[in-house]
PDB file of C-alpha atoms in Angstrom:
ATOM      1  CA  MET A 280     -64.239-106.634  10.335  1.00  0.00           C
ATOM      2  CA  GLU A 281     -61.160-105.199  11.814  1.00  0.00           C
ATOM      3  CA  THR A 282     -57.729-106.738  12.070  1.00  0.00           C
ATOM      4  CA  GLU A 283     -56.602-106.536  15.681  1.00  0.00           C
ATOM      5  CA  GLN A 284     -53.737-107.638  17.859  1.00  0.00           C
ATOM      6  CA  THR A 285     -54.291-109.150  21.278  1.00  0.00           C
ATOM      7  CA  LEU A 286     -52.224-110.666  24.085  1.00  0.00           C
ATOM      8  CA  VAL A 287     -52.593-114.249  25.286  1.00  0.00           C
ATOM      9  CA  LEU A 288     -50.667-115.668  28.197  1.00  0.00           C
ATOM     10  CA  ILE A 289     -50.436-119.401  28.687  1.00  0.00           C
ATOM     11  CA  LYS A 290     -50.358-119.384  32.466  1.00  0.00           C
ATOM     12  CA  PRO A 291     -48.001-121.459  34.677  1.00  0.00           C
ATOM     13  CA  ASP A 292     -50.572-124.282  34.967  1.00  0.00           C
ATOM     14  CA  GLY A 293     -50.898-124.535  31.161  1.00  0.00           C
ATOM     15  CA  VAL A 294     -47.110-124.632  30.729  1.00  0.00           C
ATOM     16  CA  GLN A 295     -46.537-127.130  33.553  1.00  0.00           C
ATOM     17  CA  ARG A 296     -49.279-129.414  32.201  1.00  0.00           C
ATOM     18  CA  GLY A 297     -47.784-129.509  28.680  1.00  0.00           C
ATOM     19  CA  LEU A 298     -50.653-127.665  26.988  1.00  0.00           C
ATOM     20  CA  ILE A 299     -48.672-125.078  25.033  1.00  0.00           C
ATOM     21  CA  GLY A 300     -48.919-126.795  21.668  1.00  0.00           C
ATOM     22  CA  GLU A 301     -52.607-127.698  22.032  1.00  0.00           C
ATOM     23  CA  ILE A 302     -53.522-124.125  22.967  1.00  0.00           C
ATOM     24  CA  ILE A 303     -51.529-122.510  20.147  1.00  0.00           C
ATOM     25  CA  THR A 304     -52.997-125.004  17.684  1.00  0.00           C
ATOM     26  CA  ARG A 305     -56.510-123.914  18.543  1.00  0.00           C
ATOM     27  CA  TYR A 306     -55.761-120.267  17.763  1.00  0.00           C
ATOM     28  CA  GLU A 307     -53.977-121.149  14.529  1.00  0.00           C
ATOM     29  CA  HIS A 308     -56.709-123.525  13.355  1.00  0.00           C
ATOM     30  CA  LYS A 309     -59.178-120.656  13.755  1.00  0.00           C
ATOM     31  CA  GLY A 310     -57.181-118.583  11.323  1.00  0.00           C
ATOM     32  CA  LEU A 311     -55.377-116.331  13.818  1.00  0.00           C
ATOM     33  CA  LYS A 312     -51.673-115.479  13.385  1.00  0.00           C
ATOM     34  CA  ILE A 313     -49.053-115.749  16.060  1.00  0.00           C
ATOM     35  CA  ILE A 314     -46.984-112.625  15.437  1.00  0.00           C
ATOM     36  CA  ALA A 315     -44.758-112.891  18.541  1.00  0.00           C
ATOM     37  CA  MET A 316     -44.115-115.522  21.125  1.00  0.00           C
ATOM     38  CA  LYS A 317     -41.803-116.028  24.081  1.00  0.00           C
ATOM     39  CA  MET A 318     -41.481-118.171  27.152  1.00  0.00           C
ATOM     40  CA  LEU A 319     -40.414-116.301  30.285  1.00  0.00           C
ATOM     41  CA  GLN A 320     -40.495-116.235  34.011  1.00  0.00           C
ATOM     42  CA  LEU A 321     -42.838-113.272  34.409  1.00  0.00           C
ATOM     43  CA  PRO A 322     -41.127-110.554  36.502  1.00  0.00           C
ATOM     44  CA  ARG A 323     -43.275-109.359  39.415  1.00  0.00           C
ATOM     45  CA  VAL A 324     -43.235-105.788  38.095  1.00  0.00           C
ATOM     46  CA  ALA A 325     -44.635-106.956  34.744  1.00  0.00           C
ATOM     47  CA  ALA A 326     -47.326-109.082  36.497  1.00  0.00           C
ATOM     48  CA  GLU A 327     -48.339-106.092  38.615  1.00  0.00           C
ATOM     49  CA  ALA A 328     -48.545-103.851  35.491  1.00  0.00           C
ATOM     50  CA  LEU A 329     -50.620-106.456  33.631  1.00  0.00           C
ATOM     51  CA  TYR A 330     -53.066-106.920  36.485  1.00  0.00           C
ATOM     52  CA  ALA A 331     -53.077-103.321  37.763  1.00  0.00           C
ATOM     53  CA  PRO A 332     -56.865-103.012  37.195  1.00  0.00           C
ATOM     54  CA  HIS A 333     -57.346-105.751  39.834  1.00  0.00           C
ATOM     55  CA  ARG A 334     -55.103-104.143  42.476  1.00  0.00           C
ATOM     56  CA  GLY A 335     -56.953-104.064  45.782  1.00  0.00           C
ATOM     57  CA  LYS A 336     -59.239-107.022  44.969  1.00  0.00           C
ATOM     58  CA  SER A 337     -59.213-110.035  47.240  1.00  0.00           C
ATOM     59  CA  PHE A 338     -57.574-112.305  44.626  1.00  0.00           C
ATOM     60  CA  TYR A 339     -54.852-109.873  43.501  1.00  0.00           C
ATOM     61  CA  ASP A 340     -51.944-111.151  45.598  1.00  0.00           C
ATOM     62  CA  LEU A 341     -52.807-114.784  44.844  1.00  0.00           C
ATOM     63  CA  LEU A 342     -52.927-113.977  41.143  1.00  0.00           C
ATOM     64  CA  ILE A 343     -49.576-112.156  41.125  1.00  0.00           C
ATOM     65  CA  ASN A 344     -47.920-114.948  43.108  1.00  0.00           C
ATOM     66  CA  PHE A 345     -49.355-117.574  40.718  1.00  0.00           C
ATOM     67  CA  MET A 346     -48.375-115.745  37.542  1.00  0.00           C
ATOM     68  CA  THR A 347     -44.763-115.320  38.772  1.00  0.00           C
ATOM     69  CA  SER A 348     -44.427-118.861  40.190  1.00  0.00           C
ATOM     70  CA  ALA A 349     -43.306-120.641  37.020  1.00  0.00           C
ATOM     71  CA  PRO A 350     -42.729-119.911  33.333  1.00  0.00           C
ATOM     72  CA  ILE A 351     -45.490-118.586  31.097  1.00  0.00           C
ATOM     73  CA  VAL A 352     -45.754-118.322  27.333  1.00  0.00           C
ATOM     74  CA  ALA A 353     -46.718-114.901  26.002  1.00  0.00           C
ATOM     75  CA  LEU A 354     -48.333-114.627  22.545  1.00  0.00           C
ATOM     76  CA  ALA A 355     -49.135-111.639  20.402  1.00  0.00           C
ATOM     77  CA  ILE A 356     -51.982-112.777  18.169  1.00  0.00           C
ATOM     78  CA  GLU A 357     -53.376-111.013  15.144  1.00  0.00           C
ATOM     79  CA  GLY A 358     -56.532-111.467  13.126  1.00  0.00           C
ATOM     80  CA  GLN A 359     -60.025-110.375  12.290  1.00  0.00           C
ATOM     81  CA  ASN A 360     -61.676-109.320  15.554  1.00  0.00           C
ATOM     82  CA  ALA A 361     -58.875-111.138  17.399  1.00  0.00           C
ATOM     83  CA  VAL A 362     -59.801-109.905  20.873  1.00  0.00           C
ATOM     84  CA  GLU A 363     -63.351-111.245  20.732  1.00  0.00           C
ATOM     85  CA  LEU A 364     -62.408-114.430  18.885  1.00  0.00           C
ATOM     86  CA  VAL A 365     -59.659-115.331  21.348  1.00  0.00           C
ATOM     87  CA  ARG A 366     -61.988-114.762  24.275  1.00  0.00           C
ATOM     88  CA  ILE A 367     -64.593-117.053  22.676  1.00  0.00           C
ATOM     89  CA  LEU A 368     -61.960-119.746  22.060  1.00  0.00           C
ATOM     90  CA  ASN A 369     -60.747-119.391  25.684  1.00  0.00           C
ATOM     91  CA  GLY A 370     -64.198-119.731  27.230  1.00  0.00           C
ATOM     92  CA  ASP A 371     -65.522-118.231  30.439  1.00  0.00           C
ATOM     93  CA  THR A 372     -62.961-117.241  33.123  1.00  0.00           C
ATOM     94  CA  ASN A 373     -64.763-119.601  35.494  1.00  0.00           C
ATOM     95  CA  PRO A 374     -64.161-123.124  34.145  1.00  0.00           C
ATOM     96  CA  ARG A 375     -67.466-124.337  35.586  1.00  0.00           C
ATOM     97  CA  LYS A 376     -69.210-121.940  33.216  1.00  0.00           C
ATOM     98  CA  SER A 377     -66.948-122.648  30.202  1.00  0.00           C
ATOM     99  CA  GLU A 378     -68.390-124.603  27.306  1.00  0.00           C
ATOM    100  CA  PRO A 379     -66.866-127.942  26.409  1.00  0.00           C
ATOM    101  CA  GLY A 380     -64.644-127.348  23.361  1.00  0.00           C
ATOM    102  CA  SER A 381     -63.268-124.081  24.733  1.00  0.00           C
ATOM    103  CA  ILE A 382     -59.737-124.009  26.086  1.00  0.00           C
ATOM    104  CA  ARG A 383     -60.905-123.417  29.685  1.00  0.00           C
ATOM    105  CA  GLY A 384     -63.840-125.776  29.306  1.00  0.00           C
ATOM    106  CA  ASP A 385     -61.492-128.572  28.280  1.00  0.00           C
ATOM    107  CA  PHE A 386     -58.408-127.879  30.395  1.00  0.00           C
ATOM    108  CA  SER A 387     -59.079-125.554  33.359  1.00  0.00           C
ATOM    109  CA  ILE A 388     -59.142-126.934  36.867  1.00  0.00           C
ATOM    110  CA  ASP A 389     -60.507-123.943  38.816  1.00  0.00           C
ATOM    111  CA  ILE A 390     -60.954-120.219  38.457  1.00  0.00           C
ATOM    112  CA  SER A 391     -57.487-119.430  39.858  1.00  0.00           C
ATOM    113  CA  HIS A 392     -55.832-122.024  37.579  1.00  0.00           C
ATOM    114  CA  ASN A 393     -57.629-121.416  34.320  1.00  0.00           C
ATOM    115  CA  VAL A 394     -54.741-122.000  31.857  1.00  0.00           C
ATOM    116  CA  VAL A 395     -54.914-118.765  29.769  1.00  0.00           C
ATOM    117  CA  HIS A 396     -55.219-115.018  30.076  1.00  0.00           C
ATOM    118  CA  ALA A 397     -56.464-112.858  27.203  1.00  0.00           C
ATOM    119  CA  SER A 398     -56.996-109.127  26.798  1.00  0.00           C
ATOM    120  CA  ASP A 399     -60.656-108.139  27.227  1.00  0.00           C
ATOM    121  CA  THR A 400     -60.754-105.127  24.896  1.00  0.00           C
ATOM    122  CA  PRO A 401     -58.666-103.754  22.026  1.00  0.00           C
ATOM    123  CA  LYS A 402     -57.507-100.880  24.290  1.00  0.00           C
ATOM    124  CA  THR A 403     -56.489-103.336  27.039  1.00  0.00           C
ATOM    125  CA  ALA A 404     -54.715-105.462  24.421  1.00  0.00           C
ATOM    126  CA  GLU A 405     -52.668-102.466  23.292  1.00  0.00           C
ATOM    127  CA  ARG A 406     -51.614-101.709  26.878  1.00  0.00           C
ATOM    128  CA  GLU A 407     -50.814-105.363  27.714  1.00  0.00           C
ATOM    129  CA  LEU A 408     -48.901-106.044  24.496  1.00  0.00           C
ATOM    130  CA  GLU A 409     -46.633-103.080  25.231  1.00  0.00           C
ATOM    131  CA  ILE A 410     -45.748-104.582  28.618  1.00  0.00           C
ATOM    132  CA  LEU A 411     -44.492-107.843  27.108  1.00  0.00           C
ATOM    133  CA  PHE A 412     -43.486-107.079  23.517  1.00  0.00           C
ATOM    134  CA  ALA A 413     -41.585-104.245  21.910  1.00  0.00           C
ATOM    135  CA  ALA A 414     -43.110-103.186  18.601  1.00  0.00           C
ATOM    136  CA  ASP A 415     -40.119-104.600  16.724  1.00  0.00           C
ATOM    137  CA  GLU A 416     -40.709-108.041  18.335  1.00  0.00           C
ATOM    138  CA  ARG A 417     -43.996-108.425  16.489  1.00  0.00           C
ATOM    139  CA  CYS A 418     -43.557-109.951  13.031  1.00  0.00           C
ATOM    140  CA  GLN A 419     -45.656-109.031  10.067  1.00  0.00           C
ATOM    141  CA  TYR A 420     -46.390-111.758   7.520  1.00  0.00           C
ATOM    142  CA  ARG A 421     -49.264-113.255   5.568  1.00  0.00           C
ATOM    143  CA  ARG A 422     -50.627-116.697   6.294  1.00  0.00           C
ATOM    144  CA  ILE A 423     -51.082-118.689   3.118  1.00  0.00           C
ATOM    145  CA  ASP A 424     -54.806-119.042   3.927  1.00  0.00           C
ATOM    146  CA  GLU A 425     -55.274-115.424   5.024  1.00  0.00           C
ATOM    147  CA  ALA A 426     -57.027-114.287   1.834  1.00  0.00           C
ATOM    148  CA  ILE A 427     -59.517-117.149   2.119  1.00  0.00           C
ATOM    149  CA  VAL A 428     -60.180-116.539   5.831  1.00  0.00           C
ATOM    150  CA  ASN A 429     -60.685-112.803   5.222  1.00  0.00           C
ATOM    151  CA  ALA A 430     -62.911-113.379   2.177  1.00  0.00           C
ATOM    152  CA  VAL A 431     -65.110-115.885   4.022  1.00  0.00           C
ATOM    153  CA  SER A 432     -65.317-113.579   7.071  1.00  0.00           C
ATOM    154  CA  ASN A 433     -66.376-110.650   4.901  1.00  0.00           C
ATOM    155  CA  VAL A 434     -69.059-112.663   3.114  1.00  0.00           C
ATOM    156  CA  THR A 435     -70.565-114.133   6.306  1.00  0.00           C
ATOM    157  CA  GLN A 436     -70.790-110.866   8.199  1.00  0.00           C
ATOM    158  CA  PRO A 437     -74.055-108.899   7.929  1.00  0.00           C
TER     159      PRO A 437
END
């Protein structure tokens, strides 16, 4: 298992609906570390950089306008296979396909208001984290339960 960092954005709908604490709690209860966090009004240039792979798609302008419409919370998260684990916790991008118990399955209204964004690969995570967090903004620390989480993860993996 590899320790990774990934980006999570609590989107404007998640912030406006008062879901910040609930969402962060789910990541922390799974043993992931929040190593950086900030609330901000996402500048258009940052939104365009984050979603550059979607430029030219039919939903691109709607997405950029939505992501810059109200504050978001940006999180840098670290942990064993963090990219994959966060995506599992988030659930499918389309809330109708998200499992109950996932963040999107429990809280998303529709595909364009699906509460959270998460990096889809470690390489994407690296690029996205650099857009929102300087390296010196990411804190390094050990969770008190980190040794247990890592030991259990190493034992249960084939």
